[in-house]
Amino acid sequence: MLKGKHIVLGISGGIAAYKSAHLLRLLVKRGAEVQVVITPAGKEFITPVTLSALSGKPVVSEFFTANSGEWHSHVDLGLWADLMVIAPATASTIGKMVSGVADNMLVTTYLSAKEHVMVAPAMDLDMWAHPSTRRNIETLRADGVEIIEPASGELASHLVGKGRMEEPEKIVERVESFFRRSASLEGRKVVITAGPTYERIDPVRFIGNFSSGKMGFAIAEECAARGADVALVAGPVSLSAASPRIRRIDVESAVEMHDVALRECSDADVAIFAAAVADYRPACVAESKLKREGAEEMTVELVRNPDIAADCGRRKRPGQVFVGFALETDSGLDQAVSKLERKNLDMVVLNSLKDKGAGFRTDTNRVTLVTRDGEAAFPLKSKRDVAADIIDAVERMAGYGQP
């Protein structure tokens, strides 16, 4: 599973750094090529000589070699790596990652990383439980970093509690699981709609909604991380897509999104309709800005927009998997089941504006996945974690990666 994989192993300054040698040995024995990047404090706990002997590579710690002036490029490391694992990650290193304090080679490499990043925290139980650490961990999760939760047990302070870096064998399992996931959609085309649509009234006004596009973009990044070729049909949002596997197609109106979605879904393996599409648009769009002077009221006649998911569903071929979204305030489950049938979908992702932390403009979501076989409810999670739950369900439904 790890043969030929390029892994950056980051080590920060904590007593758990002694475990990093064992982790490094396990990764190398499984065929991975590992480049160690260690903080200056990390070298107080384990020597570069030990790590270099195990990895077969010089250990990188400083921005340049003092006696020769050789520059160590954090950008090149980010391009070289397939995965970055930081183990142990101290509270200090985690805080610097969140704040972008690039004062050592490890944090600078993280900030340049194009690849997936895993973090295995290690610290005393009170530090792990502190509100600032909890905020930083949630920020990293929202940024797409995978957190390998620390274990409970006796700590360096001789107190007992949560804060021990997870055992190297468990971390390797997570690494292998990541690489299995990263190929699970290889060769598949996934179409995703995301964000709102804007329906023009005149050149300066429109009808829209509060969708930020965060959920759709998180799903796109998750699919790309699993090897899919992603067509992301995006309404007007301020987000950017990081993965080069994502082909972004920007649209403004529901009619534009409808036309692009029909075209892209024709040869898709999976289509996920996550956009919050306006149900209606103005029947006429004024060519000039409408003035309020002399008019106490303004009436805008609305006409129905095309139903993107339903129209694509009518054209669905055998083997395609189509997923819709339902953001509801009342009778959510009934609405989701109805949408499943009416639009010829395989799954509906249901969420409610009544759930705190779910819905528009949040970094979290709480969803229920509704299929013809029943429903599965999930607790509040980051939208990237929700995206993983959705794609896990899609893969099971489609039989991808199954023997």
mmCIF file of C-alpha atoms in Angstrom:
data_model
loop_
_atom_site.group_PDB
_atom_site.id
_atom_site.type_symbol
_atom_site.label_atom_id
_atom_site.label_comp_id
_atom_site.label_asym_id
_atom_site.label_seq_id
_atom_site.Cartn_x
_atom_site.Cartn_y
_atom_site.Cartn_z
ATOM 1 C CA MET A 1 0.000 0.000 0.000
ATOM 2 C CA LEU A 2 2.825 2.460 0.807
ATOM 3 C CA LYS A 3 5.383 1.317 -1.751
ATOM 4 C CA GLY A 4 6.728 4.323 -3.619
ATOM 5 C CA LYS A 5 4.690 6.844 -1.621
ATOM 6 C CA HIS A 6 6.405 10.090 -0.615
ATOM 7 C CA ILE A 7 5.710 11.097 2.992
ATOM 8 C CA VAL A 8 6.944 14.142 4.908
ATOM 9 C CA LEU A 9 7.205 13.265 8.606
ATOM 10 C CA GLY A 10 7.155 16.387 10.771
ATOM 11 C CA ILE A 11 8.453 16.122 14.325
ATOM 12 C CA SER A 12 7.990 18.869 16.907
ATOM 13 C CA GLY A 13 9.500 19.269 20.349
ATOM 14 C CA GLY A 14 7.742 16.945 22.760
ATOM 15 C CA ILE A 15 8.717 13.850 24.705
ATOM 16 C CA ALA A 16 6.581 11.784 22.308
ATOM 17 C CA ALA A 17 9.253 12.411 19.665
ATOM 18 C CA TYR A 18 10.820 9.131 20.788
ATOM 19 C CA LYS A 19 7.830 7.367 19.191
ATOM 20 C CA SER A 20 8.579 9.071 15.876
ATOM 21 C CA ALA A 21 11.594 6.843 15.317
ATOM 22 C CA HIS A 22 9.365 3.766 15.496
ATOM 23 C CA LEU A 23 6.777 5.419 13.257
ATOM 24 C CA LEU A 24 9.483 6.277 10.732
ATOM 25 C CA ARG A 25 10.782 2.701 10.733
ATOM 26 C CA LEU A 26 7.281 1.285 10.168
ATOM 27 C CA LEU A 27 6.640 3.631 7.226
ATOM 28 C CA VAL A 28 9.974 2.789 5.597
ATOM 29 C CA LYS A 29 9.470 -0.960 6.096
ATOM 30 C CA ARG A 30 6.170 -0.674 4.236
ATOM 31 C CA GLY A 31 7.926 0.841 1.252
ATOM 32 C CA ALA A 32 7.385 4.564 1.812
ATOM 33 C CA GLU A 33 10.050 7.149 1.044
ATOM 34 C CA VAL A 34 10.122 9.424 4.084
ATOM 35 C CA GLN A 35 11.629 12.870 4.484
ATOM 36 C CA VAL A 36 11.887 14.017 8.085
ATOM 37 C CA VAL A 37 11.413 17.696 8.919
ATOM 38 C CA ILE A 38 12.084 18.489 12.583
ATOM 39 C CA THR A 39 11.771 21.663 14.625
ATOM 40 C CA PRO A 40 14.792 22.975 16.561
ATOM 41 C CA ALA A 41 13.031 21.952 19.798
ATOM 42 C CA GLY A 42 12.426 18.491 18.370
ATOM 43 C CA LYS A 43 16.183 17.913 18.112
ATOM 44 C CA GLU A 44 16.374 18.241 21.899
ATOM 45 C CA PHE A 45 14.337 15.026 22.197
ATOM 46 C CA ILE A 46 15.658 12.894 19.322
ATOM 47 C CA THR A 47 18.762 13.348 17.222
ATOM 48 C CA PRO A 48 18.836 13.894 13.470
ATOM 49 C CA VAL A 49 21.496 11.171 13.267
ATOM 50 C CA THR A 50 19.000 8.550 14.459
ATOM 51 C CA LEU A 51 16.282 9.779 12.110
ATOM 52 C CA SER A 52 18.615 10.015 9.118
ATOM 53 C CA ALA A 53 19.843 6.464 9.697
ATOM 54 C CA LEU A 54 16.268 5.186 9.709
ATOM 55 C CA SER A 55 15.045 7.210 6.721
ATOM 56 C CA GLY A 56 18.155 7.029 4.572
ATOM 57 C CA LYS A 57 17.861 10.780 3.978
ATOM 58 C CA PRO A 58 19.395 13.872 5.570
ATOM 59 C CA VAL A 59 17.036 15.379 8.125
ATOM 60 C CA VAL A 60 15.765 18.879 7.343
ATOM 61 C CA SER A 61 15.557 21.315 10.235
ATOM 62 C CA GLU A 62 16.848 24.733 9.212
ATOM 63 C CA PHE A 63 16.079 26.858 6.163
ATOM 64 C CA PHE A 64 19.658 26.449 4.978
ATOM 65 C CA THR A 65 22.803 24.532 5.922
ATOM 66 C CA ALA A 66 24.992 26.875 7.927
ATOM 67 C CA ASN A 67 28.385 25.774 6.643
ATOM 68 C CA SER A 68 27.498 25.432 2.949
ATOM 69 C CA GLY A 69 24.565 27.807 2.554
ATOM 70 C CA GLU A 70 22.519 25.047 0.874
ATOM 71 C CA TRP A 71 18.863 26.141 0.710
ATOM 72 C CA HIS A 72 16.161 23.721 1.817
ATOM 73 C CA SER A 73 13.081 24.451 -0.241
ATOM 74 C CA HIS A 74 9.813 24.010 1.632
ATOM 75 C CA VAL A 75 8.037 24.521 -1.698
ATOM 76 C CA ASP A 76 9.861 21.581 -3.276
ATOM 77 C CA LEU A 77 8.964 19.394 -0.293
ATOM 78 C CA GLY A 78 5.312 20.326 -0.666
ATOM 79 C CA LEU A 79 5.373 19.361 -4.342
ATOM 80 C CA TRP A 80 7.309 16.131 -3.714
ATOM 81 C CA ALA A 81 5.097 14.720 -0.970
ATOM 82 C CA ASP A 82 1.967 12.592 -1.309
ATOM 83 C CA LEU A 83 1.172 13.023 2.387
ATOM 84 C CA MET A 84 2.419 15.026 5.366
ATOM 85 C CA VAL A 85 2.227 13.552 8.876
ATOM 86 C CA ILE A 86 3.134 15.674 11.906
ATOM 87 C CA ALA A 87 3.745 13.389 14.877
ATOM 88 C CA PRO A 88 4.096 14.546 17.534
ATOM 89 C CA ALA A 89 2.375 17.898 17.088
ATOM 90 C CA THR A 90 2.761 20.040 20.198
ATOM 91 C CA ALA A 91 0.340 22.772 21.267
ATOM 92 C CA SER A 92 2.917 25.328 20.102
ATOM 93 C CA THR A 93 3.262 23.827 16.631
ATOM 94 C CA ILE A 94 -0.510 23.490 16.262
ATOM 95 C CA GLY A 95 -0.936 27.142 17.241
ATOM 96 C CA LYS A 96 1.665 28.228 14.691
ATOM 97 C CA MET A 97 -0.010 26.157 11.978
ATOM 98 C CA VAL A 98 -3.344 27.836 12.664
ATOM 99 C CA SER A 99 -1.864 31.342 12.827
ATOM 100 C CA GLY A 100 0.561 30.911 9.932
ATOM 101 C CA VAL A 101 3.617 31.688 12.065
ATOM 102 C CA ALA A 102 6.265 30.384 9.656
ATOM 103 C CA ASP A 103 9.308 30.687 11.912
ATOM 104 C CA ASN A 104 10.603 27.149 11.421
ATOM 105 C CA MET A 105 10.991 24.724 8.552
ATOM 106 C CA LEU A 106 8.182 22.435 9.727
ATOM 107 C CA VAL A 107 5.452 25.104 9.784
ATOM 108 C CA THR A 108 6.732 26.630 6.544
ATOM 109 C CA THR A 109 6.536 23.222 4.870
ATOM 110 C CA TYR A 110 2.978 22.793 6.174
ATOM 111 C CA LEU A 111 1.963 26.166 4.760
ATOM 112 C CA SER A 112 3.358 25.129 1.364
ATOM 113 C CA ALA A 113 1.780 21.672 1.408
ATOM 114 C CA LYS A 114 -0.433 20.733 -1.542
ATOM 115 C CA GLU A 115 -0.928 17.248 -0.170
ATOM 116 C CA HIS A 116 -3.183 15.896 2.573
ATOM 117 C CA VAL A 117 -1.972 16.611 6.118
ATOM 118 C CA MET A 118 -2.399 14.451 9.215
ATOM 119 C CA VAL A 119 -1.636 15.736 12.708
ATOM 120 C CA ALA A 120 -1.074 13.552 15.791
ATOM 121 C CA PRO A 121 -1.208 15.883 18.821
ATOM 122 C CA ALA A 122 0.775 15.155 21.978
ATOM 123 C CA MET A 123 0.627 17.269 25.134
ATOM 124 C CA ASP A 124 -0.440 17.246 28.775
ATOM 125 C CA LEU A 125 -4.107 16.668 29.505
ATOM 126 C CA ASP A 126 -4.794 20.243 30.647
ATOM 127 C CA MET A 127 -3.158 21.662 27.522
ATOM 128 C CA TRP A 128 -5.242 19.342 25.339
ATOM 129 C CA ALA A 129 -8.434 20.386 27.148
ATOM 130 C CA HIS A 130 -7.663 24.119 27.104
ATOM 131 C CA PRO A 131 -10.148 26.213 25.076
ATOM 132 C CA SER A 132 -7.385 27.701 22.913
ATOM 133 C CA THR A 133 -6.175 24.233 21.918
ATOM 134 C CA ARG A 134 -9.726 23.110 21.202
ATOM 135 C CA ARG A 135 -10.292 26.159 18.965
ATOM 136 C CA ASN A 136 -7.042 25.497 17.122
ATOM 137 C CA ILE A 137 -7.888 21.839 16.563
ATOM 138 C CA GLU A 138 -11.313 22.746 15.153
ATOM 139 C CA THR A 139 -9.715 25.347 12.884
ATOM 140 C CA LEU A 140 -7.302 22.746 11.506
ATOM 141 C CA ARG A 141 -10.211 20.365 10.918
ATOM 142 C CA ALA A 142 -12.096 23.086 9.062
ATOM 143 C CA ASP A 143 -8.970 23.660 6.960
ATOM 144 C CA GLY A 144 -9.051 20.001 5.900
ATOM 145 C CA VAL A 145 -6.351 18.678 8.241
ATOM 146 C CA GLU A 146 -6.977 15.153 9.516
ATOM 147 C CA ILE A 147 -6.600 14.985 13.298
ATOM 148 C CA ILE A 148 -5.392 11.709 14.797
ATOM 149 C CA GLU A 149 -6.853 12.079 18.272
ATOM 150 C CA PRO A 150 -4.463 11.485 21.176
ATOM 151 C CA ALA A 151 -4.958 8.486 23.430
ATOM 152 C CA SER A 152 -5.521 8.393 27.183
ATOM 153 C CA GLY A 153 -2.938 7.117 29.620
ATOM 154 C CA GLU A 154 -0.016 8.173 31.792
ATOM 155 C CA LEU A 155 1.619 11.353 30.518
ATOM 156 C CA ALA A 156 5.108 12.806 30.927
ATOM 157 C CA SER A 157 3.814 14.781 33.921
ATOM 158 C CA HIS A 158 2.802 11.412 35.471
ATOM 159 C CA LEU A 159 -0.797 12.581 35.369
ATOM 160 C CA VAL A 160 -3.286 10.274 33.708
ATOM 161 C CA GLY A 161 -5.583 11.558 30.991
ATOM 162 C CA LYS A 162 -5.973 12.308 27.285
ATOM 163 C CA GLY A 163 -2.915 13.675 25.545
ATOM 164 C CA ARG A 164 -0.628 10.766 24.620
ATOM 165 C CA MET A 165 0.353 10.682 20.969
ATOM 166 C CA GLU A 166 -1.416 7.787 19.272
ATOM 167 C CA GLU A 167 0.733 4.670 18.931
ATOM 168 C CA PRO A 168 2.814 4.433 15.719
ATOM 169 C CA GLU A 169 1.008 1.284 14.563
ATOM 170 C CA LYS A 170 -2.344 3.101 14.716
ATOM 171 C CA ILE A 171 -0.929 6.077 12.829
ATOM 172 C CA VAL A 172 0.347 3.771 10.084
ATOM 173 C CA GLU A 173 -3.159 2.281 9.831
ATOM 174 C CA ARG A 174 -4.525 5.781 9.259
ATOM 175 C CA VAL A 175 -1.851 6.439 6.629
ATOM 176 C CA GLU A 176 -2.685 3.231 4.786
ATOM 177 C CA SER A 177 -6.402 4.017 5.018
ATOM 178 C CA PHE A 178 -5.738 7.434 3.470
ATOM 179 C CA PHE A 179 -3.932 5.932 0.494
ATOM 180 C CA ARG A 180 -6.707 3.385 0.008
ATOM 181 C CA ARG A 181 -9.225 6.252 -0.045
ATOM 182 C CA SER A 182 -7.048 8.334 -2.332
ATOM 183 C CA ALA A 183 -7.499 5.790 -5.140
ATOM 184 C CA SER A 184 -11.113 4.782 -4.489
ATOM 185 C CA LEU A 185 -12.518 7.147 -7.153
ATOM 186 C CA GLU A 186 -9.635 6.867 -9.604
ATOM 187 C CA GLY A 187 -10.948 7.077 -13.157
ATOM 188 C CA ARG A 188 -14.401 8.261 -12.048
ATOM 189 C CA LYS A 189 -16.008 11.527 -13.093
ATOM 190 C CA VAL A 190 -17.956 13.365 -10.390
ATOM 191 C CA VAL A 191 -20.144 16.396 -11.105
ATOM 192 C CA ILE A 192 -20.950 18.702 -8.188
ATOM 193 C CA THR A 193 -23.103 21.822 -8.110
ATOM 194 C CA ALA A 194 -22.329 24.304 -5.343
ATOM 195 C CA GLY A 195 -23.256 27.714 -4.004
ATOM 196 C CA PRO A 196 -26.252 29.941 -4.721
ATOM 197 C CA THR A 197 -27.640 31.210 -7.990
ATOM 198 C CA TYR A 198 -28.291 34.888 -8.644
ATOM 199 C CA GLU A 199 -31.366 35.791 -10.656
ATOM 200 C CA ARG A 200 -31.064 39.311 -12.050
ATOM 201 C CA ILE A 201 -33.788 41.923 -11.617
ATOM 202 C CA ASP A 202 -31.777 44.658 -13.311
ATOM 203 C CA PRO A 203 -28.026 45.280 -13.876
ATOM 204 C CA VAL A 204 -27.387 45.863 -10.138
ATOM 205 C CA ARG A 205 -30.001 43.803 -8.268
ATOM 206 C CA PHE A 206 -30.731 40.117 -7.999
ATOM 207 C CA ILE A 207 -32.727 37.475 -6.148
ATOM 208 C CA GLY A 208 -30.470 35.046 -4.288
ATOM 209 C CA ASN A 209 -29.934 33.208 -1.029
ATOM 210 C CA PHE A 210 -27.384 32.891 1.782
ATOM 211 C CA SER A 211 -25.498 29.840 0.504
ATOM 212 C CA SER A 212 -21.713 30.165 0.815
ATOM 213 C CA GLY A 213 -20.884 27.068 -1.267
ATOM 214 C CA LYS A 214 -18.729 25.616 1.540
ATOM 215 C CA MET A 215 -20.485 22.234 1.580
ATOM 216 C CA GLY A 216 -20.256 21.715 -2.177
ATOM 217 C CA PHE A 217 -16.620 22.785 -2.291
ATOM 218 C CA ALA A 218 -15.775 20.437 0.606
ATOM 219 C CA ILE A 219 -17.370 17.560 -1.317
ATOM 220 C CA ALA A 220 -15.382 18.507 -4.419
ATOM 221 C CA GLU A 221 -12.100 18.483 -2.494
ATOM 222 C CA GLU A 222 -12.974 15.126 -0.888
ATOM 223 C CA CYS A 223 -13.737 13.552 -4.266
ATOM 224 C CA ALA A 224 -10.535 14.955 -5.762
ATOM 225 C CA ALA A 225 -8.546 13.612 -2.799
ATOM 226 C CA ARG A 226 -9.902 10.144 -3.645
ATOM 227 C CA GLY A 227 -8.718 10.378 -7.233
ATOM 228 C CA ALA A 228 -11.860 11.548 -9.027
ATOM 229 C CA ASP A 229 -11.955 13.958 -11.933
ATOM 230 C CA VAL A 230 -14.308 16.609 -10.606
ATOM 231 C CA ALA A 231 -16.454 19.051 -12.564
ATOM 232 C CA LEU A 232 -17.485 21.711 -10.036
ATOM 233 C CA VAL A 233 -20.358 23.865 -11.294
ATOM 234 C CA ALA A 234 -20.166 26.859 -8.978
ATOM 235 C CA GLY A 235 -22.577 29.697 -8.464
ATOM 236 C CA PRO A 236 -21.318 33.126 -7.327
ATOM 237 C CA VAL A 237 -19.067 32.393 -4.315
ATOM 238 C CA SER A 238 -15.798 33.732 -2.924
ATOM 239 C CA LEU A 239 -14.269 30.263 -2.421
ATOM 240 C CA SER A 240 -11.379 28.734 -4.330
ATOM 241 C CA ALA A 241 -10.729 25.082 -5.204
ATOM 242 C CA ALA A 242 -7.284 23.808 -4.252
ATOM 243 C CA SER A 243 -7.000 20.463 -6.044
ATOM 244 C CA PRO A 244 -5.788 20.381 -9.642
ATOM 245 C CA ARG A 245 -8.260 17.543 -10.203
ATOM 246 C CA ILE A 246 -11.133 20.015 -9.877
ATOM 247 C CA ARG A 247 -12.325 21.658 -13.102
ATOM 248 C CA ARG A 248 -14.340 24.648 -12.006
ATOM 249 C CA ILE A 249 -17.146 26.025 -14.174
ATOM 250 C CA ASP A 250 -18.524 29.333 -12.901
ATOM 251 C CA VAL A 251 -22.156 30.225 -13.547
ATOM 252 C CA GLU A 252 -24.511 32.881 -12.237
ATOM 253 C CA SER A 253 -28.127 31.918 -12.827
ATOM 254 C CA ALA A 254 -30.166 28.754 -12.395
ATOM 255 C CA VAL A 255 -30.654 28.482 -16.163
ATOM 256 C CA GLU A 256 -26.882 28.624 -16.701
ATOM 257 C CA MET A 257 -26.279 26.021 -13.994
ATOM 258 C CA HIS A 258 -29.016 23.831 -15.480
ATOM 259 C CA ASP A 259 -27.470 23.848 -18.952
ATOM 260 C CA VAL A 260 -23.962 23.078 -17.683
ATOM 261 C CA ALA A 261 -25.180 20.350 -15.308
ATOM 262 C CA LEU A 262 -27.108 18.565 -18.056
ATOM 263 C CA ARG A 263 -24.028 18.578 -20.268
ATOM 264 C CA GLU A 264 -21.591 17.453 -17.571
ATOM 265 C CA CYS A 265 -23.873 14.760 -16.120
ATOM 266 C CA SER A 266 -24.212 12.971 -19.444
ATOM 267 C CA ASP A 267 -20.939 11.069 -18.936
ATOM 268 C CA ALA A 268 -20.613 11.331 -15.134
ATOM 269 C CA ASP A 269 -20.337 8.385 -12.781
ATOM 270 C CA VAL A 270 -21.619 10.411 -9.825
ATOM 271 C CA ALA A 271 -23.545 13.681 -9.639
ATOM 272 C CA ILE A 272 -24.074 15.573 -6.382
ATOM 273 C CA PHE A 273 -26.514 18.472 -6.476
ATOM 274 C CA ALA A 274 -25.394 20.547 -3.490
ATOM 275 C CA ALA A 275 -26.205 24.002 -4.879
ATOM 276 C CA ALA A 276 -28.943 26.143 -3.353
ATOM 277 C CA VAL A 277 -30.666 26.956 -6.627
ATOM 278 C CA ALA A 278 -33.249 29.749 -6.749
ATOM 279 C CA ASP A 279 -36.696 28.291 -7.399
ATOM 280 C CA TYR A 280 -37.875 31.381 -9.299
ATOM 281 C CA ARG A 281 -36.415 34.153 -11.460
ATOM 282 C CA PRO A 282 -37.806 37.475 -12.684
ATOM 283 C CA ALA A 283 -39.913 37.088 -15.829
ATOM 284 C CA CYS A 284 -38.263 40.199 -17.289
ATOM 285 C CA VAL A 285 -34.828 41.671 -16.557
ATOM 286 C CA ALA A 286 -34.634 45.437 -16.847
ATOM 287 C CA GLU A 287 -31.870 46.668 -19.133
ATOM 288 C CA SER A 288 -31.256 49.756 -16.963
ATOM 289 C CA LYS A 289 -31.191 50.220 -13.207
ATOM 290 C CA LEU A 290 -34.711 50.545 -11.825
ATOM 291 C CA LYS A 291 -35.267 53.829 -9.981
ATOM 292 C CA ARG A 292 -37.384 54.195 -6.864
ATOM 293 C CA GLU A 293 -38.208 57.874 -7.474
ATOM 294 C CA GLY A 294 -41.884 58.274 -8.256
ATOM 295 C CA ALA A 295 -42.695 54.659 -7.398
ATOM 296 C CA GLU A 296 -44.000 53.728 -3.949
ATOM 297 C CA GLU A 297 -44.075 50.028 -4.837
ATOM 298 C CA MET A 298 -42.339 47.689 -7.223
ATOM 299 C CA THR A 299 -43.802 44.421 -8.400
ATOM 300 C CA VAL A 300 -41.522 41.736 -9.776
ATOM 301 C CA GLU A 301 -43.226 38.931 -11.665
ATOM 302 C CA LEU A 302 -41.477 35.612 -11.083
ATOM 303 C CA VAL A 303 -41.399 32.482 -13.200
ATOM 304 C CA ARG A 304 -40.267 29.014 -12.158
ATOM 305 C CA ASN A 305 -36.679 28.002 -12.757
ATOM 306 C CA PRO A 306 -35.852 24.589 -14.231
ATOM 307 C CA ASP A 307 -35.323 21.809 -11.677
ATOM 308 C CA ILE A 308 -31.703 20.800 -12.215
ATOM 309 C CA ALA A 309 -31.711 17.594 -10.162
ATOM 310 C CA ALA A 310 -35.045 16.413 -11.590
ATOM 311 C CA ASP A 311 -34.063 17.088 -15.205
ATOM 312 C CA CYS A 312 -30.732 15.314 -14.748
ATOM 313 C CA GLY A 313 -32.515 12.491 -12.926
ATOM 314 C CA ARG A 314 -34.829 11.906 -15.886
ATOM 315 C CA ARG A 315 -31.744 11.367 -18.052
ATOM 316 C CA LYS A 316 -29.911 9.167 -15.550
ATOM 317 C CA ARG A 317 -28.333 6.044 -17.006
ATOM 318 C CA PRO A 318 -27.953 2.677 -15.235
ATOM 319 C CA GLY A 319 -24.877 2.704 -13.035
ATOM 320 C CA GLN A 320 -24.917 6.433 -12.370
ATOM 321 C CA VAL A 321 -25.330 7.579 -8.751
ATOM 322 C CA PHE A 322 -27.172 10.874 -8.177
ATOM 323 C CA VAL A 323 -27.321 12.656 -4.820
ATOM 324 C CA GLY A 324 -29.506 15.602 -3.880
ATOM 325 C CA PHE A 325 -29.662 17.961 -0.901
ATOM 326 C CA ALA A 326 -32.649 19.040 1.154
ATOM 327 C CA LEU A 327 -32.358 22.023 3.490
ATOM 328 C CA GLU A 328 -35.607 22.099 5.433
ATOM 329 C CA THR A 329 -37.261 23.815 8.367
ATOM 330 C CA ASP A 330 -40.282 21.511 8.771
ATOM 331 C CA SER A 331 -41.128 17.834 8.020
ATOM 332 C CA GLY A 332 -37.564 17.303 6.834
ATOM 333 C CA LEU A 333 -37.594 13.527 6.540
ATOM 334 C CA ASP A 334 -40.860 13.455 4.603
ATOM 335 C CA GLN A 335 -39.555 16.122 2.259
ATOM 336 C CA ALA A 336 -36.307 14.206 1.695
ATOM 337 C CA VAL A 337 -38.116 10.949 0.904
ATOM 338 C CA SER A 338 -40.420 12.776 -1.510
ATOM 339 C CA LYS A 339 -37.459 14.415 -3.252
ATOM 340 C CA LEU A 340 -35.733 11.032 -3.541
ATOM 341 C CA GLU A 341 -38.645 9.647 -5.528
ATOM 342 C CA ARG A 342 -39.654 12.721 -7.531
ATOM 343 C CA LYS A 343 -36.174 13.442 -8.818
ATOM 344 C CA ASN A 344 -34.970 9.859 -9.368
ATOM 345 C CA LEU A 345 -32.135 10.253 -6.860
ATOM 346 C CA ASP A 346 -30.219 7.530 -5.056
ATOM 347 C CA MET A 347 -29.632 9.534 -1.875
ATOM 348 C CA VAL A 348 -30.717 12.818 -0.323
ATOM 349 C CA VAL A 349 -28.571 14.694 2.191
ATOM 350 C CA LEU A 350 -30.998 16.237 4.665
ATOM 351 C CA ASN A 351 -30.139 19.081 6.992
ATOM 352 C CA SER A 352 -32.209 21.574 8.949
ATOM 353 C CA LEU A 353 -31.913 25.295 9.594
ATOM 354 C CA LYS A 354 -33.225 24.529 13.085
ATOM 355 C CA ASP A 355 -29.984 22.720 13.985
ATOM 356 C CA LYS A 356 -27.417 25.095 15.465
ATOM 357 C CA GLY A 357 -24.214 25.039 13.445
ATOM 358 C CA ALA A 358 -25.872 23.582 10.328
ATOM 359 C CA GLY A 359 -26.979 25.166 7.078
ATOM 360 C CA PHE A 360 -25.719 28.277 5.328
ATOM 361 C CA ARG A 361 -22.471 30.154 6.050
ATOM 362 C CA THR A 362 -21.181 27.745 8.697
ATOM 363 C CA ASP A 363 -18.059 25.580 8.762
ATOM 364 C CA THR A 364 -20.041 22.701 10.260
ATOM 365 C CA ASN A 365 -23.095 20.705 9.314
ATOM 366 C CA ARG A 366 -25.374 18.064 10.765
ATOM 367 C CA VAL A 367 -26.921 15.757 8.203
ATOM 368 C CA THR A 368 -29.080 12.704 7.749
ATOM 369 C CA LEU A 369 -28.403 10.550 4.685
ATOM 370 C CA VAL A 370 -31.694 9.306 3.276
ATOM 371 C CA THR A 371 -31.855 6.391 0.812
ATOM 372 C CA ARG A 372 -34.540 3.948 -0.241
ATOM 373 C CA ASP A 373 -33.172 1.547 2.382
ATOM 374 C CA GLY A 374 -33.610 3.998 5.260
ATOM 375 C CA GLU A 375 -31.710 6.850 6.838
ATOM 376 C CA ALA A 376 -28.511 7.395 8.819
ATOM 377 C CA ALA A 377 -28.140 10.434 11.068
ATOM 378 C CA PHE A 378 -24.755 11.942 11.894
ATOM 379 C CA PRO A 379 -23.735 14.358 14.671
ATOM 380 C CA LEU A 380 -22.484 17.896 14.045
ATOM 381 C CA LYS A 381 -19.165 17.764 12.172
ATOM 382 C CA SER A 382 -16.927 19.957 10.064
ATOM 383 C CA LYS A 383 -18.152 20.188 6.490
ATOM 384 C CA ARG A 384 -15.020 18.365 5.289
ATOM 385 C CA ASP A 385 -15.854 15.460 7.619
ATOM 386 C CA VAL A 386 -19.470 15.549 6.446
ATOM 387 C CA ALA A 387 -18.192 15.413 2.866
ATOM 388 C CA ALA A 388 -16.227 12.261 3.732
ATOM 389 C CA ASP A 389 -19.358 10.647 5.216
ATOM 390 C CA ILE A 390 -21.326 11.469 2.068
ATOM 391 C CA ILE A 391 -18.693 10.075 -0.299
ATOM 392 C CA ASP A 392 -18.229 6.964 1.860
ATOM 393 C CA ALA A 393 -21.963 6.325 1.419
ATOM 394 C CA VAL A 394 -21.767 6.986 -2.335
ATOM 395 C CA GLU A 395 -18.904 4.511 -2.706
ATOM 396 C CA ARG A 396 -20.775 1.825 -0.783
ATOM 397 C CA MET A 397 -23.889 2.422 -2.874
ATOM 398 C CA ALA A 398 -21.962 2.269 -6.147
ATOM 399 C CA GLY A 399 -19.765 -0.657 -5.055
ATOM 400 C CA TYR A 400 -16.544 1.257 -5.688
ATOM 401 C CA GLY A 401 -13.528 -0.390 -4.176
ATOM 402 C CA GLN A 402 -15.499 -3.516 -3.326
ATOM 403 C CA PRO A 403 -14.082 -6.940 -4.207
#
